[in-house]
Short mmCIF file of N, CA and C in Angstrom, two decimals:
data_model
loop_
_atom_site.label_atom_id
_atom_site.label_comp_id
_atom_site.label_asym_id
_atom_site.label_seq_id
_atom_site.Cartn_x
_atom_site.Cartn_y
_atom_site.Cartn_z
N VAL W 11 -0.39 16.78 -21.38
CA VAL W 11 0.28 16.97 -20.09
C VAL W 11 -0.45 18.09 -19.35
N SER W 12 -1.25 17.73 -18.36
CA SER W 12 -2.02 18.73 -17.63
C SER W 12 -1.19 19.38 -16.53
N ASN W 13 -0.17 18.70 -16.02
CA ASN W 13 0.70 19.26 -15.00
C ASN W 13 2.14 18.94 -15.37
N PRO W 14 2.93 19.94 -15.83
CA PRO W 14 4.28 19.67 -16.31
C PRO W 14 5.24 19.21 -15.22
N LEU W 15 4.87 19.33 -13.94
CA LEU W 15 5.73 18.84 -12.86
C LEU W 15 5.52 17.35 -12.58
N PHE W 16 4.38 16.81 -12.99
CA PHE W 16 4.06 15.39 -12.80
C PHE W 16 3.57 14.83 -14.14
N VAL W 17 4.47 14.22 -14.87
CA VAL W 17 4.17 13.73 -16.21
C VAL W 17 4.00 12.21 -16.18
N LYS W 18 2.94 11.73 -16.84
CA LYS W 18 2.69 10.30 -16.96
C LYS W 18 2.78 9.92 -18.43
N VAL W 19 3.45 8.79 -18.69
CA VAL W 19 3.54 8.27 -20.05
C VAL W 19 3.11 6.81 -20.03
N GLY W 20 2.81 6.27 -21.20
CA GLY W 20 2.39 4.88 -21.32
C GLY W 20 3.58 3.95 -21.50
N ASN W 21 3.29 2.65 -21.62
CA ASN W 21 4.33 1.66 -21.83
C ASN W 21 3.76 0.56 -22.72
N PRO W 22 4.09 0.59 -24.03
CA PRO W 22 3.54 -0.41 -24.95
C PRO W 22 4.08 -1.82 -24.71
N ASN W 23 5.11 -1.96 -23.87
CA ASN W 23 5.72 -3.27 -23.62
C ASN W 23 5.16 -3.97 -22.39
N LEU W 24 4.07 -3.44 -21.81
CA LEU W 24 3.49 -4.09 -20.63
C LEU W 24 2.97 -5.48 -20.98
N LYS W 25 3.16 -6.41 -20.04
CA LYS W 25 2.61 -7.76 -20.18
C LYS W 25 1.35 -7.87 -19.34
N GLN W 26 0.54 -8.85 -19.66
CA GLN W 26 -0.64 -9.16 -18.86
C GLN W 26 -0.17 -9.67 -17.50
N SER W 27 -0.78 -9.19 -16.41
CA SER W 27 -0.44 -9.72 -15.09
C SER W 27 -1.30 -10.95 -14.80
N TYR W 28 -0.76 -11.86 -14.00
CA TYR W 28 -1.46 -13.08 -13.62
C TYR W 28 -1.44 -13.22 -12.11
N GLU W 29 -2.62 -13.43 -11.56
CA GLU W 29 -2.72 -13.59 -10.11
C GLU W 29 -3.01 -15.05 -9.77
N HIS W 30 -2.27 -15.57 -8.82
CA HIS W 30 -2.50 -16.90 -8.29
C HIS W 30 -3.00 -16.69 -6.87
N SER W 31 -4.14 -17.28 -6.54
CA SER W 31 -4.68 -17.07 -5.20
C SER W 31 -5.29 -18.35 -4.66
N ILE W 32 -5.39 -18.37 -3.35
CA ILE W 32 -6.02 -19.48 -2.65
C ILE W 32 -6.88 -18.87 -1.55
N SER W 33 -8.03 -19.44 -1.33
CA SER W 33 -8.88 -18.93 -0.27
C SER W 33 -9.51 -20.10 0.49
N PHE W 34 -9.86 -19.79 1.72
CA PHE W 34 -10.44 -20.78 2.64
C PHE W 34 -11.52 -20.08 3.43
N ARG W 35 -12.65 -20.74 3.56
CA ARG W 35 -13.74 -20.18 4.33
C ARG W 35 -14.40 -21.30 5.13
N THR W 36 -14.68 -21.00 6.37
CA THR W 36 -15.40 -21.95 7.20
C THR W 36 -16.37 -21.19 8.08
N GLY W 37 -17.41 -21.84 8.47
CA GLY W 37 -18.38 -21.18 9.32
C GLY W 37 -19.09 -22.20 10.18
N ARG W 38 -19.76 -21.69 11.17
CA ARG W 38 -20.50 -22.56 12.08
C ARG W 38 -21.78 -21.86 12.51
N ARG W 39 -22.84 -22.60 12.43
CA ARG W 39 -24.13 -22.11 12.90
C ARG W 39 -24.79 -23.27 13.65
N PRO W 40 -24.56 -23.34 14.96
CA PRO W 40 -25.11 -24.46 15.73
C PRO W 40 -26.63 -24.51 15.64
N ALA W 41 -27.16 -25.71 15.51
CA ALA W 41 -28.61 -25.88 15.36
C ALA W 41 -29.37 -25.42 16.59
N GLU W 42 -28.77 -25.56 17.76
CA GLU W 42 -29.47 -25.20 19.00
C GLU W 42 -29.39 -23.71 19.31
N LYS W 43 -28.59 -22.94 18.55
CA LYS W 43 -28.46 -21.51 18.78
C LYS W 43 -28.74 -20.74 17.50
N ASP W 44 -29.07 -19.48 17.64
CA ASP W 44 -29.27 -18.63 16.46
C ASP W 44 -28.01 -17.85 16.10
N SER W 45 -26.91 -18.08 16.80
CA SER W 45 -25.67 -17.36 16.51
C SER W 45 -24.95 -18.01 15.33
N HIS W 46 -24.01 -17.29 14.78
CA HIS W 46 -23.19 -17.81 13.69
C HIS W 46 -21.78 -17.26 13.80
N PHE W 47 -20.82 -18.02 13.25
CA PHE W 47 -19.40 -17.64 13.27
C PHE W 47 -18.81 -18.02 11.92
N MET W 48 -17.94 -17.14 11.37
CA MET W 48 -17.34 -17.39 10.08
C MET W 48 -15.90 -16.86 10.07
N VAL W 49 -15.01 -17.60 9.40
CA VAL W 49 -13.62 -17.17 9.20
C VAL W 49 -13.31 -17.31 7.72
N PHE W 50 -12.63 -16.29 7.17
CA PHE W 50 -12.27 -16.26 5.76
C PHE W 50 -10.78 -15.93 5.66
N LEU W 51 -10.04 -16.68 4.85
CA LEU W 51 -8.61 -16.46 4.63
C LEU W 51 -8.36 -16.48 3.13
N ARG W 52 -7.58 -15.49 2.66
CA ARG W 52 -7.23 -15.43 1.24
C ARG W 52 -5.79 -14.97 1.11
N ALA W 53 -5.04 -15.61 0.22
CA ALA W 53 -3.66 -15.20 -0.07
C ALA W 53 -3.48 -15.17 -1.58
N GLY W 54 -2.72 -14.20 -2.07
CA GLY W 54 -2.51 -14.07 -3.50
C GLY W 54 -1.10 -13.65 -3.85
N LEU W 55 -0.64 -14.07 -5.02
CA LEU W 55 0.67 -13.72 -5.55
C LEU W 55 0.45 -13.34 -7.01
N THR W 56 1.01 -12.20 -7.45
CA THR W 56 0.80 -11.73 -8.82
C THR W 56 2.11 -11.73 -9.59
N LYS W 57 2.10 -12.39 -10.74
CA LYS W 57 3.25 -12.38 -11.65
C LYS W 57 3.05 -11.24 -12.64
N ASP W 58 4.11 -10.53 -12.95
CA ASP W 58 4.07 -9.38 -13.86
C ASP W 58 3.09 -8.32 -13.39
N TYR W 59 3.08 -8.06 -12.08
CA TYR W 59 2.22 -7.04 -11.47
C TYR W 59 2.46 -5.70 -12.16
N ILE W 60 1.40 -4.99 -12.52
CA ILE W 60 1.54 -3.68 -13.17
C ILE W 60 1.68 -2.62 -12.09
N SER W 61 2.89 -2.10 -11.98
CA SER W 61 3.24 -1.11 -10.96
C SER W 61 3.68 0.17 -11.66
N ASN W 62 4.34 1.05 -10.91
CA ASN W 62 4.84 2.30 -11.47
C ASN W 62 6.35 2.39 -11.34
N ALA W 63 6.95 2.99 -12.35
CA ALA W 63 8.34 3.41 -12.29
C ALA W 63 8.31 4.94 -12.25
N THR W 64 8.91 5.51 -11.21
CA THR W 64 8.90 6.96 -11.03
C THR W 64 10.33 7.47 -11.10
N TYR W 65 10.53 8.51 -11.87
CA TYR W 65 11.86 9.12 -12.03
C TYR W 65 11.76 10.61 -11.76
N ILE W 66 12.70 11.14 -10.99
CA ILE W 66 12.84 12.59 -10.80
C ILE W 66 13.93 13.04 -11.78
N MET W 67 13.57 13.87 -12.73
CA MET W 67 14.49 14.25 -13.81
C MET W 67 15.52 15.25 -13.29
N ASP W 68 16.79 14.94 -13.53
CA ASP W 68 17.84 15.87 -13.09
C ASP W 68 18.32 16.79 -14.21
N THR W 69 17.85 16.56 -15.45
CA THR W 69 18.12 17.46 -16.58
C THR W 69 16.84 17.55 -17.43
N ASP W 70 16.77 18.56 -18.29
CA ASP W 70 15.66 18.64 -19.23
C ASP W 70 15.77 17.45 -20.19
N THR W 71 14.65 16.78 -20.41
CA THR W 71 14.67 15.53 -21.18
C THR W 71 13.42 15.45 -22.05
N VAL W 72 13.51 14.69 -23.13
CA VAL W 72 12.34 14.38 -23.96
C VAL W 72 12.11 12.88 -23.88
N VAL W 73 10.90 12.47 -23.46
CA VAL W 73 10.53 11.07 -23.36
C VAL W 73 9.23 10.88 -24.14
N GLN W 74 9.24 9.95 -25.09
CA GLN W 74 8.08 9.66 -25.92
C GLN W 74 7.48 10.95 -26.49
N ASN W 75 8.34 11.80 -27.03
CA ASN W 75 7.96 13.08 -27.64
C ASN W 75 7.34 14.06 -26.66
N VAL W 76 7.61 13.90 -25.36
CA VAL W 76 7.11 14.81 -24.34
C VAL W 76 8.32 15.46 -23.66
N ALA W 77 8.36 16.79 -23.68
CA ALA W 77 9.45 17.53 -23.03
C ALA W 77 9.20 17.57 -21.53
N ILE W 78 10.21 17.17 -20.75
CA ILE W 78 10.10 17.13 -19.29
C ILE W 78 11.23 17.96 -18.72
N SER W 79 10.88 18.91 -17.87
CA SER W 79 11.87 19.83 -17.28
C SER W 79 12.61 19.16 -16.14
N SER W 80 13.80 19.67 -15.87
CA SER W 80 14.58 19.22 -14.72
C SER W 80 13.78 19.45 -13.44
N GLY W 81 13.78 18.47 -12.54
CA GLY W 81 13.04 18.56 -11.29
C GLY W 81 11.62 18.01 -11.37
N SER W 82 11.15 17.75 -12.61
CA SER W 82 9.82 17.17 -12.77
C SER W 82 9.85 15.68 -12.49
N GLN W 83 8.67 15.13 -12.25
CA GLN W 83 8.54 13.71 -11.96
C GLN W 83 7.90 13.00 -13.14
N LEU W 84 8.52 11.94 -13.61
CA LEU W 84 8.00 11.13 -14.71
C LEU W 84 7.55 9.78 -14.15
N THR W 85 6.34 9.38 -14.48
CA THR W 85 5.82 8.09 -14.03
C THR W 85 5.35 7.30 -15.23
N LYS W 86 5.71 6.01 -15.26
CA LYS W 86 5.22 5.13 -16.31
C LYS W 86 4.96 3.75 -15.72
N PRO W 87 3.96 3.02 -16.28
CA PRO W 87 3.67 1.68 -15.77
C PRO W 87 4.73 0.68 -16.22
N VAL W 88 5.05 -0.26 -15.31
CA VAL W 88 6.02 -1.33 -15.59
C VAL W 88 5.53 -2.62 -14.95
N ASN W 89 6.04 -3.74 -15.46
CA ASN W 89 5.75 -5.04 -14.86
C ASN W 89 6.83 -5.37 -13.83
N LEU W 90 6.40 -5.75 -12.63
CA LEU W 90 7.32 -6.16 -11.57
C LEU W 90 6.76 -7.40 -10.89
N ASP W 91 7.63 -8.22 -10.35
CA ASP W 91 7.21 -9.40 -9.61
C ASP W 91 7.29 -9.15 -8.11
N ASN W 92 6.90 -10.13 -7.34
CA ASN W 92 6.92 -10.10 -5.86
C ASN W 92 5.83 -9.24 -5.26
N TYR W 93 4.68 -9.11 -5.94
CA TYR W 93 3.52 -8.52 -5.29
C TYR W 93 2.74 -9.67 -4.67
N TYR W 94 2.43 -9.55 -3.39
CA TYR W 94 1.57 -10.54 -2.75
C TYR W 94 0.75 -9.89 -1.65
N ASN W 95 -0.33 -10.58 -1.29
CA ASN W 95 -1.22 -10.06 -0.25
C ASN W 95 -1.86 -11.22 0.51
N VAL W 96 -2.26 -10.92 1.74
CA VAL W 96 -2.92 -11.88 2.62
C VAL W 96 -4.05 -11.15 3.33
N ARG W 97 -5.18 -11.84 3.47
CA ARG W 97 -6.31 -11.24 4.18
C ARG W 97 -6.99 -12.31 5.02
N ILE W 98 -7.27 -11.97 6.26
CA ILE W 98 -8.06 -12.85 7.12
C ILE W 98 -9.16 -12.01 7.74
N MET W 99 -10.35 -12.60 7.81
CA MET W 99 -11.50 -11.89 8.36
C MET W 99 -12.34 -12.88 9.14
N SER W 100 -12.90 -12.43 10.24
CA SER W 100 -13.82 -13.27 11.00
C SER W 100 -15.05 -12.45 11.36
N MET W 101 -16.16 -13.16 11.57
CA MET W 101 -17.41 -12.50 11.93
C MET W 101 -18.17 -13.38 12.91
N TYR W 102 -18.76 -12.75 13.91
CA TYR W 102 -19.61 -13.44 14.86
C TYR W 102 -20.91 -12.65 14.99
N GLY W 103 -22.03 -13.33 14.93
CA GLY W 103 -23.31 -12.64 15.03
C GLY W 103 -24.31 -13.43 15.85
N PHE W 104 -25.26 -12.70 16.41
CA PHE W 104 -26.30 -13.33 17.23
C PHE W 104 -27.54 -12.43 17.23
N PRO W 105 -28.70 -13.01 17.52
CA PRO W 105 -29.93 -12.22 17.51
C PRO W 105 -30.08 -11.39 18.78
N VAL W 106 -30.75 -10.24 18.63
CA VAL W 106 -31.16 -9.40 19.75
C VAL W 106 -32.69 -9.39 19.68
N SER W 107 -33.30 -10.29 20.41
CA SER W 107 -34.74 -10.53 20.24
C SER W 107 -35.61 -9.36 20.69
N VAL W 108 -35.11 -8.52 21.60
CA VAL W 108 -35.91 -7.39 22.10
C VAL W 108 -36.36 -6.47 20.96
N ILE W 109 -35.48 -6.25 19.99
CA ILE W 109 -35.82 -5.36 18.87
C ILE W 109 -35.83 -6.10 17.53
N LYS W 110 -35.96 -7.42 17.57
CA LYS W 110 -36.01 -8.26 16.37
C LYS W 110 -34.87 -7.91 15.41
N SER W 111 -33.64 -8.01 15.92
CA SER W 111 -32.47 -7.60 15.16
C SER W 111 -31.36 -8.64 15.27
N ASN W 112 -30.35 -8.47 14.45
CA ASN W 112 -29.13 -9.27 14.53
C ASN W 112 -27.97 -8.33 14.76
N LEU W 113 -27.09 -8.69 15.69
CA LEU W 113 -25.88 -7.92 15.98
C LEU W 113 -24.69 -8.73 15.50
N ASN W 114 -23.85 -8.11 14.66
CA ASN W 114 -22.67 -8.79 14.09
C ASN W 114 -21.41 -8.00 14.40
N PHE W 115 -20.36 -8.73 14.78
CA PHE W 115 -19.04 -8.15 15.03
C PHE W 115 -18.07 -8.74 14.02
N MET W 116 -17.19 -7.89 13.48
CA MET W 116 -16.20 -8.32 12.49
C MET W 116 -14.82 -7.86 12.92
N ALA W 117 -13.81 -8.66 12.59
CA ALA W 117 -12.42 -8.29 12.83
C ALA W 117 -11.58 -8.89 11.72
N GLY W 118 -10.49 -8.21 11.36
CA GLY W 118 -9.67 -8.74 10.28
C GLY W 118 -8.28 -8.15 10.25
N TYR W 119 -7.47 -8.72 9.37
CA TYR W 119 -6.09 -8.28 9.17
C TYR W 119 -5.79 -8.38 7.67
N ASN W 120 -5.13 -7.35 7.12
CA ASN W 120 -4.71 -7.33 5.72
C ASN W 120 -3.22 -7.04 5.65
N TYR W 121 -2.53 -7.68 4.71
CA TYR W 121 -1.13 -7.38 4.46
C TYR W 121 -0.91 -7.38 2.96
N SER W 122 -0.19 -6.37 2.46
CA SER W 122 0.20 -6.37 1.05
C SER W 122 1.66 -5.95 0.94
N HIS W 123 2.34 -6.52 -0.04
CA HIS W 123 3.75 -6.28 -0.32
C HIS W 123 3.82 -5.84 -1.78
N THR W 124 4.02 -4.52 -2.03
CA THR W 124 3.87 -3.95 -3.36
C THR W 124 5.19 -3.40 -3.88
N PRO W 125 5.67 -3.90 -5.04
CA PRO W 125 6.91 -3.38 -5.63
C PRO W 125 6.68 -2.13 -6.47
N ALA W 126 7.70 -1.29 -6.56
CA ALA W 126 7.70 -0.12 -7.45
C ALA W 126 9.15 0.25 -7.72
N LEU W 127 9.36 0.97 -8.80
CA LEU W 127 10.71 1.48 -9.11
C LEU W 127 10.76 2.97 -8.82
N ILE W 128 11.82 3.40 -8.13
CA ILE W 128 12.04 4.82 -7.85
C ILE W 128 13.45 5.15 -8.32
N ASN W 129 13.53 5.96 -9.37
CA ASN W 129 14.80 6.30 -10.01
C ASN W 129 15.62 5.05 -10.34
N GLY W 130 14.93 4.00 -10.81
CA GLY W 130 15.58 2.77 -11.23
C GLY W 130 15.84 1.77 -10.12
N ALA W 131 15.63 2.13 -8.86
CA ALA W 131 15.86 1.21 -7.74
C ALA W 131 14.53 0.62 -7.28
N LEU W 132 14.57 -0.63 -6.85
CA LEU W 132 13.36 -1.34 -6.43
C LEU W 132 12.97 -0.98 -5.00
N ASN W 133 11.73 -0.54 -4.84
CA ASN W 133 11.18 -0.21 -3.52
C ASN W 133 10.02 -1.17 -3.25
N TYR W 134 9.92 -1.63 -2.01
CA TYR W 134 8.78 -2.44 -1.60
C TYR W 134 8.02 -1.68 -0.52
N ALA W 135 6.72 -1.54 -0.72
CA ALA W 135 5.85 -0.93 0.28
C ALA W 135 5.08 -2.06 0.96
N SER W 136 5.26 -2.17 2.28
CA SER W 136 4.53 -3.17 3.06
C SER W 136 3.42 -2.47 3.81
N ASN W 137 2.19 -2.90 3.57
CA ASN W 137 1.02 -2.29 4.20
C ASN W 137 0.37 -3.31 5.13
N ASN W 138 0.32 -2.97 6.42
CA ASN W 138 -0.36 -3.79 7.43
C ASN W 138 -1.63 -3.07 7.84
N GLY W 139 -2.74 -3.78 7.88
CA GLY W 139 -4.00 -3.16 8.28
C GLY W 139 -4.79 -4.06 9.21
N ILE W 140 -5.24 -3.47 10.29
CA ILE W 140 -6.12 -4.16 11.24
C ILE W 140 -7.47 -3.47 11.17
N ASN W 141 -8.54 -4.25 11.08
CA ASN W 141 -9.85 -3.63 10.97
C ASN W 141 -10.87 -4.34 11.85
N GLY W 142 -11.92 -3.63 12.16
CA GLY W 142 -12.99 -4.19 12.97
C GLY W 142 -14.24 -3.36 12.83
N GLY W 143 -15.34 -3.95 13.21
CA GLY W 143 -16.58 -3.21 13.12
C GLY W 143 -17.75 -4.00 13.66
N MET W 144 -18.88 -3.37 13.63
CA MET W 144 -20.11 -4.02 14.08
C MET W 144 -21.28 -3.44 13.30
N PHE W 145 -22.33 -4.23 13.15
CA PHE W 145 -23.55 -3.68 12.58
C PHE W 145 -24.76 -4.39 13.17
N LEU W 146 -25.76 -3.61 13.33
CA LEU W 146 -27.04 -4.07 13.86
C LEU W 146 -28.05 -3.95 12.74
N SER W 147 -28.66 -5.08 12.37
CA SER W 147 -29.62 -5.04 11.27
C SER W 147 -30.94 -5.65 11.73
N SER W 148 -32.01 -5.11 11.24
CA SER W 148 -33.32 -5.54 11.68
C SER W 148 -34.27 -5.69 10.51
N ASN W 149 -35.23 -6.51 10.73
CA ASN W 149 -36.36 -6.63 9.81
C ASN W 149 -37.58 -6.80 10.71
N ILE W 150 -37.93 -5.72 11.38
CA ILE W 150 -38.98 -5.76 12.39
C ILE W 150 -40.27 -6.32 11.82
N ASN W 151 -40.66 -5.82 10.67
CA ASN W 151 -41.82 -6.36 9.97
C ASN W 151 -41.70 -5.94 8.51
N GLU W 152 -42.71 -6.23 7.72
CA GLU W 152 -42.64 -5.93 6.29
C GLU W 152 -42.63 -4.44 5.98
N ASN W 153 -42.94 -3.59 6.95
CA ASN W 153 -42.98 -2.15 6.73
C ASN W 153 -41.79 -1.39 7.29
N ILE W 154 -41.01 -2.01 8.18
CA ILE W 154 -39.90 -1.30 8.83
C ILE W 154 -38.68 -2.21 8.90
N ASP W 155 -37.56 -1.73 8.40
CA ASP W 155 -36.28 -2.40 8.65
C ASP W 155 -35.18 -1.34 8.68
N PHE W 156 -34.08 -1.65 9.37
CA PHE W 156 -32.98 -0.69 9.50
C PHE W 156 -31.66 -1.42 9.66
N THR W 157 -30.58 -0.67 9.41
CA THR W 157 -29.21 -1.14 9.63
C THR W 157 -28.41 0.02 10.20
N ILE W 158 -27.67 -0.25 11.27
CA ILE W 158 -26.75 0.73 11.86
C ILE W 158 -25.40 0.05 11.93
N GLY W 159 -24.35 0.72 11.43
CA GLY W 159 -23.05 0.07 11.40
C GLY W 159 -21.89 1.01 11.59
N TYR W 160 -20.76 0.42 11.96
CA TYR W 160 -19.51 1.15 12.10
C TYR W 160 -18.36 0.22 11.71
N ASN W 161 -17.43 0.74 10.93
CA ASN W 161 -16.23 0.01 10.52
C ASN W 161 -15.03 0.92 10.71
N GLY W 162 -13.94 0.39 11.19
CA GLY W 162 -12.71 1.17 11.32
C GLY W 162 -11.51 0.32 10.96
N SER W 163 -10.46 0.96 10.44
CA SER W 163 -9.22 0.24 10.13
C SER W 163 -8.02 1.14 10.42
N TYR W 164 -6.98 0.52 10.97
CA TYR W 164 -5.72 1.20 11.24
C TYR W 164 -4.66 0.57 10.34
N ASN W 165 -3.97 1.40 9.57
CA ASN W 165 -2.99 0.92 8.60
C ASN W 165 -1.63 1.55 8.82
N THR W 166 -0.59 0.77 8.59
CA THR W 166 0.78 1.29 8.59
C THR W 166 1.44 0.89 7.26
N VAL W 167 2.20 1.81 6.69
CA VAL W 167 2.90 1.56 5.44
C VAL W 167 4.38 1.81 5.68
N ALA W 168 5.22 0.81 5.34
CA ALA W 168 6.67 0.92 5.48
C ALA W 168 7.32 0.66 4.12
N ASN W 169 8.21 1.56 3.72
CA ASN W 169 8.90 1.45 2.43
C ASN W 169 10.36 1.08 2.65
N THR W 170 10.92 0.29 1.72
CA THR W 170 12.32 -0.10 1.85
C THR W 170 13.26 1.03 1.42
N LEU W 171 12.84 1.88 0.47
CA LEU W 171 13.71 2.97 0.01
C LEU W 171 13.30 4.32 0.57
N GLN W 172 12.09 4.71 0.35
CA GLN W 172 11.64 6.05 0.72
C GLN W 172 11.04 6.05 2.12
N LYS W 173 11.91 6.06 3.11
CA LYS W 173 11.45 6.02 4.51
C LYS W 173 10.59 7.24 4.85
N GLN W 174 10.81 8.37 4.17
CA GLN W 174 10.01 9.57 4.45
C GLN W 174 8.56 9.38 4.03
N SER W 175 8.27 8.35 3.22
CA SER W 175 6.90 8.07 2.81
C SER W 175 6.19 7.08 3.74
N ASN W 176 6.91 6.58 4.75
CA ASN W 176 6.26 5.70 5.73
C ASN W 176 5.17 6.47 6.45
N THR W 177 4.07 5.81 6.70
CA THR W 177 2.94 6.50 7.31
C THR W 177 2.05 5.52 8.06
N SER W 178 1.17 6.07 8.84
CA SER W 178 0.10 5.29 9.46
C SER W 178 -1.15 6.15 9.44
N TYR W 179 -2.29 5.51 9.32
CA TYR W 179 -3.54 6.27 9.23
C TYR W 179 -4.70 5.40 9.69
N TYR W 180 -5.79 6.07 10.04
CA TYR W 180 -7.01 5.40 10.50
C TYR W 180 -8.16 5.83 9.60
N ASN W 181 -8.90 4.87 9.09
CA ASN W 181 -10.11 5.13 8.30
C ASN W 181 -11.30 4.59 9.07
N HIS W 182 -12.41 5.29 9.00
CA HIS W 182 -13.61 4.75 9.63
C HIS W 182 -14.85 5.20 8.87
N ASN W 183 -15.91 4.42 9.05
CA ASN W 183 -17.15 4.69 8.35
C ASN W 183 -18.30 4.31 9.27
N ALA W 184 -19.21 5.24 9.50
CA ALA W 184 -20.43 4.97 10.27
C ALA W 184 -21.60 5.17 9.34
N ASN W 185 -22.60 4.31 9.43
CA ASN W 185 -23.74 4.47 8.53
C ASN W 185 -25.04 4.05 9.21
N VAL W 186 -26.11 4.64 8.72
CA VAL W 186 -27.47 4.33 9.17
C VAL W 186 -28.33 4.24 7.92
N ARG W 187 -29.11 3.18 7.82
CA ARG W 187 -30.05 3.02 6.72
C ARG W 187 -31.37 2.55 7.29
N ALA W 188 -32.46 3.07 6.78
CA ALA W 188 -33.79 2.65 7.22
C ALA W 188 -34.75 2.68 6.05
N ASN W 189 -35.64 1.73 6.04
CA ASN W 189 -36.72 1.68 5.05
C ASN W 189 -38.03 1.58 5.83
N CYS W 190 -38.93 2.51 5.59
CA CYS W 190 -40.23 2.51 6.27
C CYS W 190 -41.33 2.72 5.23
N THR W 191 -42.41 1.96 5.37
CA THR W 191 -43.55 2.11 4.48
C THR W 191 -44.77 2.44 5.33
N PHE W 192 -45.39 3.58 5.02
CA PHE W 192 -46.60 4.04 5.72
C PHE W 192 -47.68 4.31 4.69
N PHE W 193 -48.77 3.62 4.77
CA PHE W 193 -49.90 3.86 3.88
C PHE W 193 -49.47 3.87 2.41
N GLN W 194 -48.67 2.91 2.00
CA GLN W 194 -48.16 2.72 0.65
C GLN W 194 -47.19 3.80 0.21
N ASN W 195 -46.68 4.63 1.12
CA ASN W 195 -45.61 5.58 0.84
C ASN W 195 -44.34 5.06 1.48
N ARG W 196 -43.28 5.11 0.76
CA ARG W 196 -42.01 4.56 1.25
C ARG W 196 -41.05 5.67 1.58
N LEU W 197 -40.43 5.59 2.77
CA LEU W 197 -39.40 6.53 3.21
C LEU W 197 -38.10 5.76 3.33
N VAL W 198 -37.05 6.24 2.64
CA VAL W 198 -35.74 5.60 2.68
C VAL W 198 -34.75 6.59 3.25
N LEU W 199 -34.03 6.19 4.27
CA LEU W 199 -33.01 7.02 4.92
C LEU W 199 -31.67 6.33 4.75
N ASN W 200 -30.70 7.02 4.15
CA ASN W 200 -29.34 6.50 3.98
C ASN W 200 -28.36 7.42 4.62
#
């Protein structure tokens, strides 16, 4: 126990979880154009999802030979049902001939419904996420290529029990990569 206020224990009675999923993908690349379009959809349902049971101890207690003080938090893994998720993503891309590159735009939506136990009561966390991004990739010639990209996502989390844990947040990532070869010396920028 590295932190006596937050104690984790195991659960020898855990069952194997099983995920059932279905996915669909379609795309189009017209012969007369260099552009492309793709849509991807995936949905999943997990039986015996391995989640957490969290308890706030109101008295000093011993669990699995571990002494836990009043006010401490005990967490252990448990199997719960009704975990499911859905994801849809689309991408559209086309060439930018001036710089021998391809420009791609992406957009998507994610949803997950996650069960957990809090002091013995069932809580569901619903996470909605919208994301989008773009990247420009090039292969100018055998000695120079680069990629410039940006991705962002906005997420909201709503809980059925712990409303104080509801939140929203934004994640983003910008990146630049380049590979250049000059006189048999290679320069890589990440």
